[in-house]
């Protein structure tokens, strides 16, 4: 399994401080904390995705492969379009470079995605899992739209994710689940193909 850490954002709202992934907390940068937790969860094949603005800083900080995101205006999709071709059809874990989460959350996301895994009606490997945080008040993030899926035996969850609504505004949230960029996909090539087909 490949792990991609997305670091190309410019952290404009964080100014005048340094970029969020490079910001030090408790003696290490956020990026160093993320890498340590990924490794503790068993993720060892890690690639960092940076931008022309931070490539040198990222390369000097971690002895890991770094890919430059070509189309910064495409956000997360642009990062994946640059990085997924190097993954073939392997499983892939996509992680945001701003969030420090417990190593057990990475492990649980991968495990949940692997359980959903193979659809017996097709020969294609598909499936995956996204990590989310339950919130009790509005947070300006991406909210998961979820369809009740309890009728599907062994689905591994009580709902099927149907979409992500970015910053819907207070009172317009489709659920109380905020997306955490910790996404597991069982086939990087299928994800790349889907991303190439959308606007």
PDB file of C-alpha atoms in Angstrom, residues 94-195:
ATOM      1  CA  UNK A  94      -4.351   9.702   1.117  1.00  0.00           C
ATOM      2  CA  UNK A  95      -3.528  11.892   4.101  1.00  0.00           C
ATOM      3  CA  UNK A  96      -3.763  15.643   4.639  1.00  0.00           C
ATOM      4  CA  UNK A  97      -0.642  17.477   5.741  1.00  0.00           C
ATOM      5  CA  UNK A  98      -2.405  19.704   8.267  1.00  0.00           C
ATOM      6  CA  UNK A  99      -4.013  17.241  10.679  1.00  0.00           C
ATOM      7  CA  UNK A 100      -2.287  15.332  13.444  1.00  0.00           C
ATOM      8  CA  UNK A 101      -4.411  12.285  14.208  1.00  0.00           C
ATOM      9  CA  UNK A 102      -3.705   9.192  16.255  1.00  0.00           C
ATOM     10  CA  UNK A 103      -1.917   6.308  14.532  1.00  0.00           C
ATOM     11  CA  UNK A 104      -4.886   4.076  15.391  1.00  0.00           C
ATOM     12  CA  UNK A 105      -7.119   6.239  13.143  1.00  0.00           C
ATOM     13  CA  UNK A 106      -4.915   5.526  10.113  1.00  0.00           C
ATOM     14  CA  UNK A 107      -4.973   1.821  10.939  1.00  0.00           C
ATOM     15  CA  UNK A 108      -8.766   1.783  11.478  1.00  0.00           C
ATOM     16  CA  UNK A 109      -9.421   3.600   8.173  1.00  0.00           C
ATOM     17  CA  UNK A 110      -7.314   1.130   6.193  1.00  0.00           C
ATOM     18  CA  UNK A 111      -8.871  -1.839   7.991  1.00  0.00           C
ATOM     19  CA  UNK A 112     -12.416  -0.577   7.320  1.00  0.00           C
ATOM     20  CA  UNK A 113     -11.623  -0.026   3.628  1.00  0.00           C
ATOM     21  CA  UNK A 114     -10.154  -3.493   3.261  1.00  0.00           C
ATOM     22  CA  UNK A 115     -13.244  -5.085   4.804  1.00  0.00           C
ATOM     23  CA  UNK A 116     -15.535  -3.364   2.305  1.00  0.00           C
ATOM     24  CA  UNK A 117     -13.148  -4.355  -0.475  1.00  0.00           C
ATOM     25  CA  UNK A 118     -14.216  -6.673  -3.215  1.00  0.00           C
ATOM     26  CA  UNK A 119     -17.640  -6.560  -4.845  1.00  0.00           C
ATOM     27  CA  UNK A 120     -18.443 -10.193  -5.783  1.00  0.00           C
ATOM     28  CA  UNK A 121     -20.557  -9.056  -8.759  1.00  0.00           C
ATOM     29  CA  UNK A 122     -17.569  -7.555 -10.570  1.00  0.00           C
ATOM     30  CA  UNK A 123     -13.956  -8.433 -11.233  1.00  0.00           C
ATOM     31  CA  UNK A 124     -12.859  -4.866 -10.470  1.00  0.00           C
ATOM     32  CA  UNK A 125     -11.254  -4.109  -7.122  1.00  0.00           C
ATOM     33  CA  UNK A 126     -13.181  -1.220  -5.644  1.00  0.00           C
ATOM     34  CA  UNK A 127     -14.096   0.218  -2.316  1.00  0.00           C
ATOM     35  CA  UNK A 128     -12.493   2.181   0.425  1.00  0.00           C
ATOM     36  CA  UNK A 129     -13.113   4.247   3.526  1.00  0.00           C
ATOM     37  CA  UNK A 130     -12.982   7.876   4.625  1.00  0.00           C
ATOM     38  CA  UNK A 131     -12.327   9.093   8.159  1.00  0.00           C
ATOM     39  CA  UNK A 132     -14.753  11.634   9.592  1.00  0.00           C
ATOM     40  CA  UNK A 133     -15.233  13.532  12.841  1.00  0.00           C
ATOM     41  CA  UNK A 134     -18.668  13.816  14.420  1.00  0.00           C
ATOM     42  CA  UNK A 135     -19.353  17.447  15.308  1.00  0.00           C
ATOM     43  CA  UNK A 136     -22.004  18.986  17.549  1.00  0.00           C
ATOM     44  CA  UNK A 137     -21.752  22.533  16.144  1.00  0.00           C
ATOM     45  CA  UNK A 138     -20.930  24.044  12.782  1.00  0.00           C
ATOM     46  CA  UNK A 139     -17.356  23.772  11.564  1.00  0.00           C
ATOM     47  CA  UNK A 140     -16.353  25.300   8.190  1.00  0.00           C
ATOM     48  CA  UNK A 141     -15.183  22.066   6.575  1.00  0.00           C
ATOM     49  CA  UNK A 142     -16.305  19.357   4.183  1.00  0.00           C
ATOM     50  CA  UNK A 143     -19.398  17.467   5.373  1.00  0.00           C
ATOM     51  CA  UNK A 144     -20.187  13.913   4.298  1.00  0.00           C
ATOM     52  CA  UNK A 145     -23.495  13.145   2.656  1.00  0.00           C
ATOM     53  CA  UNK A 146     -24.426   9.660   3.831  1.00  0.00           C
ATOM     54  CA  UNK A 147     -27.110   7.252   2.643  1.00  0.00           C
ATOM     55  CA  UNK A 148     -28.435   4.748   5.190  1.00  0.00           C
ATOM     56  CA  UNK A 149     -26.904   1.404   4.214  1.00  0.00           C
ATOM     57  CA  UNK A 150     -27.800  -0.887   7.128  1.00  0.00           C
ATOM     58  CA  UNK A 151     -29.505  -3.312   4.753  1.00  0.00           C
ATOM     59  CA  UNK A 152     -26.133  -4.240   3.243  1.00  0.00           C
ATOM     60  CA  UNK A 153     -24.700  -7.064   5.350  1.00  0.00           C
ATOM     61  CA  UNK A 154     -21.095  -6.631   6.538  1.00  0.00           C
ATOM     62  CA  UNK A 155     -20.847  -3.153   5.034  1.00  0.00           C
ATOM     63  CA  UNK A 156     -18.623  -2.096   7.918  1.00  0.00           C
ATOM     64  CA  UNK A 157     -20.689   1.028   8.611  1.00  0.00           C
ATOM     65  CA  UNK A 158     -24.220   2.294   9.068  1.00  0.00           C
ATOM     66  CA  UNK A 159     -24.052   4.454   5.970  1.00  0.00           C
ATOM     67  CA  UNK A 160     -22.639   4.787   2.488  1.00  0.00           C
ATOM     68  CA  UNK A 161     -20.866   8.038   1.621  1.00  0.00           C
ATOM     69  CA  UNK A 162     -22.532   9.651  -1.392  1.00  0.00           C
ATOM     70  CA  UNK A 163     -20.613  12.934  -1.477  1.00  0.00           C
ATOM     71  CA  UNK A 164     -18.759  15.685   0.326  1.00  0.00           C
ATOM     72  CA  UNK A 165     -20.290  19.160   0.620  1.00  0.00           C
ATOM     73  CA  UNK A 166     -17.560  21.744   1.182  1.00  0.00           C
ATOM     74  CA  UNK A 167     -18.386  24.473   3.742  1.00  0.00           C
ATOM     75  CA  UNK A 168     -22.189  24.274   3.290  1.00  0.00           C
ATOM     76  CA  UNK A 169     -22.958  27.030   5.811  1.00  0.00           C
ATOM     77  CA  UNK A 170     -24.478  26.686   9.250  1.00  0.00           C
ATOM     78  CA  UNK A 171     -27.855  24.908   9.153  1.00  0.00           C
ATOM     79  CA  UNK A 172     -27.211  23.440   5.679  1.00  0.00           C
ATOM     80  CA  UNK A 173     -24.995  20.520   6.753  1.00  0.00           C
ATOM     81  CA  UNK A 174     -26.003  17.192   5.113  1.00  0.00           C
ATOM     82  CA  UNK A 175     -24.839  15.307   8.245  1.00  0.00           C
ATOM     83  CA  UNK A 176     -22.862  15.843  11.437  1.00  0.00           C
ATOM     84  CA  UNK A 177     -19.771  14.180   9.914  1.00  0.00           C
ATOM     85  CA  UNK A 178     -16.834  16.385   8.894  1.00  0.00           C
ATOM     86  CA  UNK A 179     -14.349  14.891   6.441  1.00  0.00           C
ATOM     87  CA  UNK A 180     -10.818  14.295   7.730  1.00  0.00           C
ATOM     88  CA  UNK A 181      -8.349  13.889   4.855  1.00  0.00           C
ATOM     89  CA  UNK A 182      -7.538  10.282   5.643  1.00  0.00           C
ATOM     90  CA  UNK A 183      -8.979   8.393   2.654  1.00  0.00           C
ATOM     91  CA  UNK A 184      -8.251   4.769   1.788  1.00  0.00           C
ATOM     92  CA  UNK A 185      -8.888   3.497  -1.751  1.00  0.00           C
ATOM     93  CA  UNK A 186      -8.431  -0.116  -2.801  1.00  0.00           C
ATOM     94  CA  UNK A 187      -7.242   0.715  -6.307  1.00  0.00           C
ATOM     95  CA  UNK A 188      -5.219   3.846  -7.152  1.00  0.00           C
ATOM     96  CA  UNK A 189      -5.644   3.316 -10.913  1.00  0.00           C
ATOM     97  CA  UNK A 190      -9.454   3.294 -10.619  1.00  0.00           C
ATOM     98  CA  UNK A 191      -9.348   6.463  -8.522  1.00  0.00           C
ATOM     99  CA  UNK A 192      -7.070   8.149 -11.077  1.00  0.00           C
ATOM    100  CA  UNK A 193      -9.403   7.134 -13.899  1.00  0.00           C
ATOM    101  CA  UNK A 194     -12.399   8.608 -12.033  1.00  0.00           C
ATOM    102  CA  UNK A 195     -10.529  11.862 -11.316  1.00  0.00           C
TER     103      UNK A 195
END
